[in-house]
Coordinates of C-alpha atoms and ligand atoms in Angstrom, one line a residue:
M1 CA 19.8 -85.9 79.7
S2 CA 23.5 -86.2 80.0
V3 CA 25.9 -84.4 82.0
S4 CA 27.6 -81.5 80.5
T5 CA 29.7 -80.5 83.5
P6 CA 33.5 -81.1 82.6
L7 CA 34.4 -84.0 84.7
K8 CA 37.7 -83.6 86.8
L9 CA 39.6 -86.5 88.5
Y10 CA 42.3 -86.7 90.9
N11 CA 45.2 -88.6 89.1
T12 CA 47.7 -90.4 91.6
L13 CA 50.2 -90.6 88.5
T14 CA 50.5 -87.0 88.4
R15 CA 49.3 -86.0 91.9
E16 CA 47.0 -83.7 90.2
R17 CA 43.3 -82.9 89.7
E18 CA 42.9 -83.2 85.9
A19 CA 40.2 -82.7 83.3
F20 CA 39.3 -86.2 82.1
A21 CA 39.3 -86.7 78.5
P22 CA 38.8 -90.1 77.4
L23 CA 40.8 -91.6 74.6
D24 CA 37.8 -92.4 72.6
P25 CA 34.4 -90.8 74.0
A26 CA 32.6 -93.6 72.4
N27 CA 34.3 -96.0 74.4
V28 CA 35.3 -94.9 77.7
R29 CA 37.5 -97.8 79.5
L30 CA 37.6 -98.4 83.0
Y31 CA 39.7 -101.4 84.9
V32 CA 39.2 -102.1 88.7
C33 CA 41.2 -104.7 90.3
G34 CA 38.8 -107.3 91.8
P35 CA 38.6 -110.0 94.5
T36 CA 41.0 -113.0 95.0
V37 CA 38.3 -115.3 95.6
Y38 CA 39.5 -117.4 98.7
D39 CA 37.3 -115.8 101.3
F40 CA 34.2 -113.8 101.8
A41 CA 34.7 -110.1 101.1
H42 CA 35.1 -107.7 104.0
I43 CA 33.9 -104.2 104.4
G44 CA 37.4 -102.9 103.2
N45 CA 36.8 -104.5 100.0
A46 CA 33.2 -103.0 99.8
R47 CA 34.7 -99.3 99.5
P48 CA 36.2 -99.7 96.0
L49 CA 33.2 -101.6 94.7
I50 CA 30.8 -98.8 95.9
V51 CA 33.2 -95.9 94.9
F52 CA 33.9 -97.2 91.5
D53 CA 30.1 -98.1 90.8
V54 CA 29.4 -94.4 91.4
L55 CA 32.1 -93.5 89.0
Y56 CA 30.8 -96.1 86.3
R57 CA 27.4 -94.6 86.9
L58 CA 28.4 -90.9 86.5
L59 CA 30.6 -91.9 83.2
R60 CA 27.4 -93.8 81.6
E61 CA 25.1 -90.5 82.5
K62 CA 27.9 -88.4 80.7
Y63 CA 28.9 -90.6 77.8
G64 CA 25.9 -92.9 77.2
A65 CA 25.4 -96.4 79.0
G66 CA 26.5 -98.1 75.8
H67 CA 29.8 -96.1 75.6
V68 CA 31.5 -97.2 78.7
K69 CA 33.2 -100.5 79.3
Y70 CA 34.0 -101.4 83.0
V71 CA 36.1 -104.4 83.6
R72 CA 36.8 -105.6 87.2
N73 CA 38.8 -109.1 87.3
I74 CA 38.2 -112.1 89.5
T75 CA 41.7 -113.5 90.6
D76 CA 40.7 -117.3 90.8
V77 CA 44.6 -118.7 90.9
D78 CA 46.6 -117.4 93.8
D79 CA 48.7 -118.9 96.6
K80 CA 46.2 -118.0 99.1
I81 CA 43.6 -119.9 97.4
N82 CA 45.5 -123.1 97.3
A83 CA 46.4 -122.9 101.1
R84 CA 42.7 -122.4 101.9
A85 CA 41.4 -125.1 99.7
A86 CA 43.8 -127.4 101.4
E87 CA 42.8 -125.9 104.9
R88 CA 39.4 -126.8 104.0
A89 CA 40.0 -130.1 102.4
I90 CA 38.1 -129.0 99.2
T91 CA 39.1 -128.8 95.8
I92 CA 40.5 -125.3 94.4
R93 CA 37.2 -125.1 92.2
E94 CA 34.9 -125.7 94.7
L95 CA 36.3 -123.1 96.7
T96 CA 36.4 -120.4 93.9
E97 CA 32.9 -121.0 92.9
E98 CA 31.6 -120.6 96.2
T99 CA 33.4 -117.6 97.2
N100 CA 32.8 -116.0 93.8
R101 CA 28.8 -116.6 94.3
V102 CA 28.9 -115.0 97.6
F103 CA 31.0 -112.2 96.2
Q104 CA 28.5 -111.7 93.4
E105 CA 25.3 -112.0 96.0
D106 CA 27.2 -109.2 97.9
V107 CA 28.0 -106.8 95.5
A108 CA 24.3 -106.9 94.0
A109 CA 23.1 -106.3 97.6
L110 CA 25.4 -103.2 97.9
G111 CA 23.5 -102.0 94.7
C112 CA 26.5 -102.0 92.4
L113 CA 25.7 -102.4 88.6
A114 CA 27.6 -105.6 87.3
P115 CA 30.9 -104.5 85.3
D116 CA 30.6 -105.2 81.5
V117 CA 33.3 -107.8 81.7
Q118 CA 34.3 -109.9 84.8
P119 CA 37.2 -111.9 83.3
R120 CA 38.8 -114.6 85.3
A121 CA 42.6 -115.1 85.5
T122 CA 42.5 -118.8 84.8
E123 CA 40.6 -118.1 81.5
H124 CA 43.6 -115.5 80.6
I125 CA 46.9 -117.7 80.7
A126 CA 47.6 -117.3 77.1
E127 CA 47.6 -113.6 77.3
M128 CA 49.8 -113.8 80.3
V129 CA 52.4 -116.2 78.6
S130 CA 52.0 -113.7 75.4
I131 CA 52.7 -110.7 77.5
I132 CA 55.9 -112.4 79.3
E133 CA 57.2 -113.4 75.9
K134 CA 57.1 -109.8 74.8
L135 CA 58.8 -108.8 78.0
I136 CA 61.7 -111.5 77.5
A137 CA 62.3 -110.7 74.0
S138 CA 62.5 -106.9 74.6
G139 CA 65.1 -107.4 77.4
H140 CA 62.7 -106.4 80.2
A141 CA 62.2 -110.0 81.8
Y142 CA 64.3 -113.3 82.0
A143 CA 63.8 -116.9 82.8
A144 CA 65.8 -118.5 85.5
D145 CA 65.3 -121.9 87.3
A146 CA 61.8 -122.2 85.8
H147 CA 60.8 -119.0 87.1
V148 CA 60.3 -115.6 85.0
L149 CA 61.3 -112.5 86.8
F150 CA 60.7 -108.9 85.5
D151 CA 64.1 -107.0 85.3
V152 CA 63.3 -104.0 87.2
P153 CA 66.3 -101.8 86.6
S154 CA 65.6 -102.4 82.7
M155 CA 62.9 -100.0 83.2
P156 CA 64.2 -96.3 84.0
D157 CA 61.3 -94.7 85.4
Y158 CA 60.1 -98.0 87.4
G159 CA 58.4 -96.4 90.7
A160 CA 56.7 -93.4 89.0
L161 CA 53.2 -94.2 90.6
S162 CA 54.1 -94.7 93.9
R163 CA 57.2 -92.1 94.2
R164 CA 58.7 -94.2 97.0
P165 CA 62.3 -94.1 97.7
L166 CA 64.1 -97.4 96.5
D167 CA 64.9 -98.4 100.0
D168 CA 61.0 -98.3 100.8
M169 CA 60.3 -100.2 97.8
I170 CA 62.8 -102.9 98.7
A171 CA 61.2 -103.5 101.9
G172 CA 57.6 -103.1 100.8
A173 CA 58.4 -105.7 98.0
R174 CA 59.3 -108.1 100.8
V175 CA 61.9 -109.6 99.0
E176 CA 62.8 -113.1 99.4
V177 CA 66.5 -114.0 99.0
A178 CA 66.1 -116.2 96.0
P179 CA 69.2 -117.4 93.9
Y180 CA 67.6 -117.1 90.6
K181 CA 67.1 -113.4 91.1
K182 CA 69.4 -110.9 89.4
G183 CA 68.0 -107.9 91.3
E184 CA 66.3 -107.6 94.9
M185 CA 63.5 -105.6 93.5
D186 CA 62.7 -107.9 90.6
F187 CA 59.3 -109.8 91.0
V188 CA 57.7 -113.0 89.8
L189 CA 55.6 -113.1 86.3
W190 CA 55.8 -116.8 86.4
K191 CA 56.9 -119.5 88.8
P192 CA 56.7 -123.3 88.6
S193 CA 53.9 -125.4 90.4
K194 CA 54.5 -128.8 92.3
E195 CA 52.4 -131.8 91.2
D196 CA 49.4 -130.9 93.7
E197 CA 49.3 -127.2 92.7
P198 CA 47.2 -125.4 89.9
G199 CA 49.7 -125.2 86.9
W200 CA 49.5 -124.8 83.0
D201 CA 52.1 -125.8 80.3
S202 CA 54.4 -122.8 79.2
P203 CA 57.6 -122.3 77.5
W204 CA 59.2 -122.4 80.9
G205 CA 57.7 -125.7 82.1
R206 CA 54.6 -126.1 84.0
G207 CA 53.7 -123.5 86.4
R208 CA 51.3 -120.5 87.3
P209 CA 51.2 -116.7 87.2
G210 CA 52.4 -114.2 89.7
W211 CA 49.5 -111.9 90.6
H212 CA 50.5 -108.6 89.2
I213 CA 50.8 -110.1 85.4
E214 CA 47.0 -111.3 85.7
C215 CA 45.7 -107.6 85.7
S216 CA 48.1 -106.6 82.8
A217 CA 46.8 -109.6 80.6
M218 CA 43.0 -109.1 81.4
S219 CA 43.0 -105.4 80.9
W220 CA 44.9 -106.1 77.6
K221 CA 42.4 -108.4 76.4
H222 CA 39.4 -106.5 77.0
L223 CA 40.3 -102.7 77.0
G224 CA 43.3 -102.6 75.0
E225 CA 47.4 -101.8 75.3
M226 CA 46.1 -98.3 76.8
F227 CA 42.7 -97.3 78.3
D228 CA 41.4 -94.4 80.3
I229 CA 41.2 -95.1 84.2
H230 CA 42.6 -97.8 86.4
G231 CA 41.2 -98.0 90.0
G232 CA 41.6 -99.8 93.3
G233 CA 42.4 -99.3 96.9
I234 CA 45.2 -97.2 97.9
D235 CA 47.1 -100.2 99.2
L236 CA 47.6 -101.5 95.8
V237 CA 49.6 -98.5 94.8
F238 CA 52.7 -100.5 95.5
P239 CA 53.8 -103.0 94.6
H240 CA 50.5 -104.3 92.4
H241 CA 49.9 -101.3 90.5
E242 CA 53.5 -100.1 89.9
N243 CA 54.1 -103.6 88.6
E244 CA 51.0 -103.8 86.3
I245 CA 52.4 -100.5 84.8
A246 CA 55.9 -101.8 84.2
Q247 CA 54.6 -105.1 82.6
T248 CA 52.2 -103.5 80.3
R249 CA 54.1 -100.4 79.4
C250 CA 57.4 -102.5 78.6
A251 CA 55.6 -105.2 76.8
F252 CA 53.9 -102.8 74.5
G253 CA 56.0 -99.9 74.4
H254 CA 53.6 -96.9 75.5
D255 CA 54.3 -94.2 77.8
V256 CA 51.3 -94.9 80.0
M257 CA 49.1 -98.0 80.5
A258 CA 46.2 -96.1 81.8
N259 CA 45.9 -92.2 81.7
V260 CA 44.0 -91.7 85.2
W261 CA 45.0 -94.0 88.5
M262 CA 42.4 -93.3 91.1
H263 CA 42.7 -94.8 94.5
N264 CA 40.1 -94.9 97.4
G265 CA 41.4 -94.5 100.8
F266 CA 41.7 -96.6 103.8
L267 CA 39.1 -98.1 106.0
Q268 CA 39.0 -98.6 109.8
V269 CA 36.6 -100.3 111.9
E270 CA 35.5 -98.1 115.0
G271 CA 38.7 -96.2 114.9
E272 CA 41.1 -99.4 114.8
K273 CA 42.7 -101.1 111.8
M274 CA 40.8 -104.2 110.9
S275 CA 42.3 -107.4 111.7
K276 CA 41.1 -111.1 112.4
S277 CA 43.6 -110.9 115.4
L278 CA 41.6 -107.8 116.8
G279 CA 38.2 -109.7 116.3
N280 CA 36.9 -106.8 114.4
F281 CA 36.8 -108.2 110.9
V282 CA 33.9 -107.4 109.3
T283 CA 32.5 -109.3 106.2
I284 CA 29.8 -108.0 103.9
H285 CA 28.1 -111.3 104.0
E286 CA 27.6 -111.3 108.0
L287 CA 26.3 -107.6 107.8
L288 CA 23.8 -108.5 105.4
H289 CA 22.7 -111.9 106.9
S290 CA 23.7 -111.9 110.6
D291 CA 23.0 -109.9 113.8
K292 CA 26.5 -109.7 114.7
F293 CA 27.0 -106.1 114.2
G294 CA 24.6 -103.7 115.9
G295 CA 22.4 -106.5 117.0
K296 CA 20.7 -107.0 113.3
A297 CA 21.0 -107.6 109.7
W298 CA 21.4 -104.5 107.6
K299 CA 20.1 -104.0 104.0
G300 CA 22.9 -103.3 101.5
E301 CA 21.9 -99.8 100.7
V302 CA 22.4 -99.0 104.4
L303 CA 26.1 -100.1 104.0
R304 CA 26.5 -98.5 100.7
L305 CA 25.2 -94.7 102.1
A306 CA 27.4 -95.3 105.2
M307 CA 30.3 -95.9 103.0
L308 CA 29.3 -92.9 100.9
R309 CA 29.8 -90.5 103.9
A310 CA 33.3 -89.8 103.2
H311 CA 35.3 -88.4 100.4
Y312 CA 36.3 -91.5 98.6
R313 CA 40.4 -90.4 98.7
Q314 CA 40.0 -89.8 102.6
P315 CA 40.3 -92.8 105.0
I316 CA 36.8 -93.8 106.4
D317 CA 35.9 -95.2 109.8
W318 CA 33.4 -97.7 109.6
T319 CA 30.9 -97.7 112.6
V320 CA 27.4 -99.2 113.4
K321 CA 26.5 -95.7 114.4
A322 CA 26.8 -94.7 110.9
L323 CA 24.9 -97.6 109.8
E324 CA 22.1 -96.5 112.1
E325 CA 22.6 -92.9 110.7
A326 CA 22.2 -94.2 107.2
E327 CA 19.2 -96.4 107.9
K328 CA 17.4 -93.2 109.4
T329 CA 18.0 -91.3 106.5
L330 CA 16.9 -93.8 104.1
S331 CA 13.8 -94.7 105.8
R332 CA 13.1 -91.0 106.0
W333 CA 13.9 -90.6 102.2
Y334 CA 11.8 -93.6 101.2
G335 CA 8.9 -92.3 103.1
L336 CA 9.1 -89.1 100.9
L337 CA 9.0 -91.5 98.3
R338 CA 5.9 -93.3 99.5
A339 CA 4.1 -90.1 100.4
H340 CA 4.2 -88.9 96.7
G341 CA 4.0 -92.2 95.1
V342 CA 7.6 -91.5 93.3
T343 CA 9.8 -94.7 92.3
A344 CA 13.0 -94.9 90.6
K345 CA 11.1 -95.7 87.7
S346 CA 8.7 -92.7 87.9
A347 CA 11.8 -90.3 88.4
A348 CA 13.8 -91.5 85.5
D349 CA 13.4 -88.1 83.4
A350 CA 13.4 -85.8 86.4
P351 CA 16.0 -82.8 85.8
L352 CA 19.3 -83.2 87.9
R353 CA 20.2 -80.4 90.1
A354 CA 23.3 -78.6 88.6
A355 CA 25.1 -78.4 92.2
F356 CA 24.5 -82.2 92.7
V357 CA 26.3 -82.7 89.2
E358 CA 29.0 -80.3 89.7
A359 CA 29.8 -81.8 93.0
L360 CA 30.1 -85.4 91.6
C361 CA 32.1 -84.2 88.7
D362 CA 34.3 -82.5 90.9
D363 CA 36.8 -85.7 91.5
L364 CA 33.4 -87.3 92.8
N365 CA 32.8 -85.1 96.0
I366 CA 30.2 -87.4 97.2
P367 CA 30.0 -85.8 100.6
R368 CA 29.1 -82.4 98.9
A369 CA 26.5 -84.2 96.6
M370 CA 24.8 -85.8 99.7
A371 CA 24.5 -82.2 101.3
E372 CA 22.7 -81.5 98.1
L373 CA 20.5 -84.6 98.3
H374 CA 19.7 -83.4 102.1
A375 CA 18.8 -80.1 100.6
I376 CA 16.4 -81.5 98.1
A377 CA 14.7 -83.8 100.5
A378 CA 13.9 -80.9 102.6
K379 CA 12.1 -79.3 99.9
A380 CA 10.1 -82.7 99.1
E381 CA 8.4 -82.5 102.5
P382 CA 4.7 -82.8 101.6
R383 CA 3.7 -80.2 104.0
D384 CA 6.1 -77.6 103.1
S385 CA 4.8 -76.3 99.9
D386 CA 2.1 -77.5 97.4
S387 CA 2.2 -81.0 96.8
Q388 CA 2.9 -80.5 93.1
T389 CA 6.0 -78.9 93.9
A390 CA 7.1 -81.2 96.7
R391 CA 6.4 -84.2 94.4
A392 CA 8.7 -82.9 91.8
E393 CA 11.4 -82.4 94.5
A394 CA 10.9 -86.0 95.6
E395 CA 11.3 -87.0 91.8
K396 CA 14.5 -84.9 91.7
L397 CA 15.9 -86.5 94.8
T398 CA 15.3 -90.2 93.4
R399 CA 16.9 -89.2 90.2
A400 CA 20.0 -87.3 91.7
A401 CA 20.2 -90.4 94.3
G402 CA 20.2 -92.9 91.5
L403 CA 23.5 -91.7 90.3
L404 CA 24.9 -92.6 93.7
G405 CA 23.2 -96.1 93.4
L406 CA 20.6 -95.0 96.1
L407 CA 16.7 -95.1 96.2
Q408 CA 16.5 -97.9 93.6
D409 CA 14.5 -100.1 95.7
D410 CA 10.6 -100.5 96.2
P411 CA 9.6 -97.7 98.5
A412 CA 7.0 -100.1 99.9
A413 CA 9.9 -102.3 101.1
W414 CA 10.9 -99.6 103.5
A415 CA 7.7 -99.2 105.0
H416 CA 8.1 -101.3 108.0
K417 CA 12.1 -100.3 108.4
A418 CA 11.2 -97.0 109.9
P419 CA 13.2 -97.0 113.0
E420 CA 12.2 -95.1 116.3
I421 CA 12.7 -91.8 115.8
D422 CA 12.0 -89.1 118.6
V423 CA 12.9 -86.1 116.3
D424 CA 11.6 -85.0 113.2
V425 CA 14.4 -86.0 110.9
A426 CA 13.3 -84.0 107.8
E427 CA 13.0 -80.9 110.1
V428 CA 16.3 -81.3 112.0
E429 CA 18.3 -82.2 108.3
K430 CA 16.4 -78.9 107.0
L431 CA 17.6 -76.9 109.7
V432 CA 21.2 -78.2 109.7
V433 CA 21.5 -77.5 106.1
E434 CA 20.2 -73.8 106.8
R435 CA 22.9 -73.6 109.5
L436 CA 25.6 -74.9 107.1
A437 CA 24.7 -72.0 104.7
A438 CA 24.9 -69.6 107.3
R439 CA 28.2 -70.7 108.6
K440 CA 29.6 -70.8 105.1
A441 CA 28.2 -67.1 104.7
R442 CA 30.1 -66.1 108.2
N443 CA 26.5 -65.2 109.5
F444 CA 27.3 -66.6 113.1
A445 CA 24.3 -65.0 114.7
E446 CA 22.0 -67.1 112.5
S447 CA 24.4 -70.0 112.9
D448 CA 23.9 -69.7 116.8
R449 CA 20.2 -69.3 116.5
L450 CA 19.9 -72.5 114.5
R451 CA 22.2 -74.3 116.9
D452 CA 20.4 -73.3 119.8
L453 CA 17.0 -74.3 118.1
L454 CA 18.2 -77.5 117.1
A455 CA 19.6 -78.0 121.2
E456 CA 16.1 -77.2 122.1
M457 CA 14.7 -80.2 119.7
G458 CA 17.3 -82.3 121.6
V459 CA 19.9 -82.3 118.6
K460 CA 23.7 -82.2 119.5
L461 CA 26.0 -81.0 116.5
K462 CA 29.4 -81.7 115.7
D463 CA 31.1 -79.5 113.3
G464 CA 34.0 -80.3 110.9
K465 CA 35.5 -79.1 107.9
N466 CA 35.7 -81.1 104.8
K467 CA 39.6 -81.7 104.3
E468 CA 39.0 -81.8 100.5
T469 CA 37.1 -78.4 99.8
G470 CA 37.4 -76.7 103.3
D471 CA 33.6 -76.6 103.3
P472 CA 32.3 -76.5 106.8
T473 CA 30.4 -80.0 107.8
T474 CA 28.1 -80.8 110.4
E475 CA 27.2 -84.3 111.9
W476 CA 24.2 -84.4 114.4
E477 CA 22.7 -86.9 116.9
V478 CA 19.9 -87.1 119.2
A479 CA 21.5 -86.2 122.7
G480 CA 21.3 -89.2 124.9
Ligands
ZN1 ZN1 44.9 -105.5 89.7

């Protein structure tokens, strides 16, 4: 079964929600900026991995698994890598291999499908040199003092993605005063390497690439001069993505690099900006393997569900409480699967609920899709209807959750994970969903009745509104 609902995506380039039309529906092409492998990935890095994995799954569902190409690069040459290797007194290769190995384990634990290609920057130096040569030949770059710089004023519409005023861009670029620079916005494509730094021979002497040129080279090699979707965190819009666009467009002479630019929102930790100095730096590896957060190691799927509770473009506040809620939900859902003998495999052909697909196709409205999953789960309770109907609902739940990368685990593996619950979670979720429907229908008497009923069960509600859709939302917790 394929998804026939039209897909709409918010495009940072146009600031509009647009109908998605791939350049070639038989070869839908997606590029996402990957990690710089100098340190373990943190939960801020986990967000784009999970968000774009959901997009990849949806595209595969819609266009066919063999018709989507997802490229996520590995930046294995960078000054941060050189510095860290020196600090730890290991070779650059040892550092990047170790970091990449842990990164691959982390993303697999988060339930992310492997991209079709994970190109490494160090294996694409020839492509980088080739793009730089094209830029010099067309007057968009210049060599000076063993460096090559992109000549920003040579591109009249530079800055179209970030739409920032020039002053802001200059400040954001953290311009160092360098005598070889013609303009203060000009950025490095190539720079010389000292004896002890990694370097490659080039027409401009032994050196190494700037960061931005890496993505232009790897996307060109694996997706072509123009492709469909480019994704990454909102922090990459400027200067990284702006500079990728400048390089690729000026090298190949097209009006666009990628037709759609998608960016996920910021992540905070317990209401604060995450930073090593604040002591709230959370790595995926520690969450999975230590008891540093909330007193226990967490399953990757729990992190994944907790990360999917906000719209991908909204900021998200990462909390231990959200992990606990996510674990409760998953334990409950896997319990339903066990009760009906359903697995991801047995549910593979179950129909997809239209409202669920519509939510996902509406610029990946995952919170709305999650509400649909809760509604399906409520109907999958064995005691609520005859067991065949309830089993069919459990299959629908599993099939739909699979598009979010959830419920793909062996349900038996969750049998011992049930946390101590002093309320009937399925019953509460069912009432919460009913109350949401009542609020949406402006039936306040019914909404109040359900609130009182829930209060009697010891459940506290927190109402809100989805900023994206304006739909009412409700979070609940057991009153302490
Ligand atoms: Zn990039």
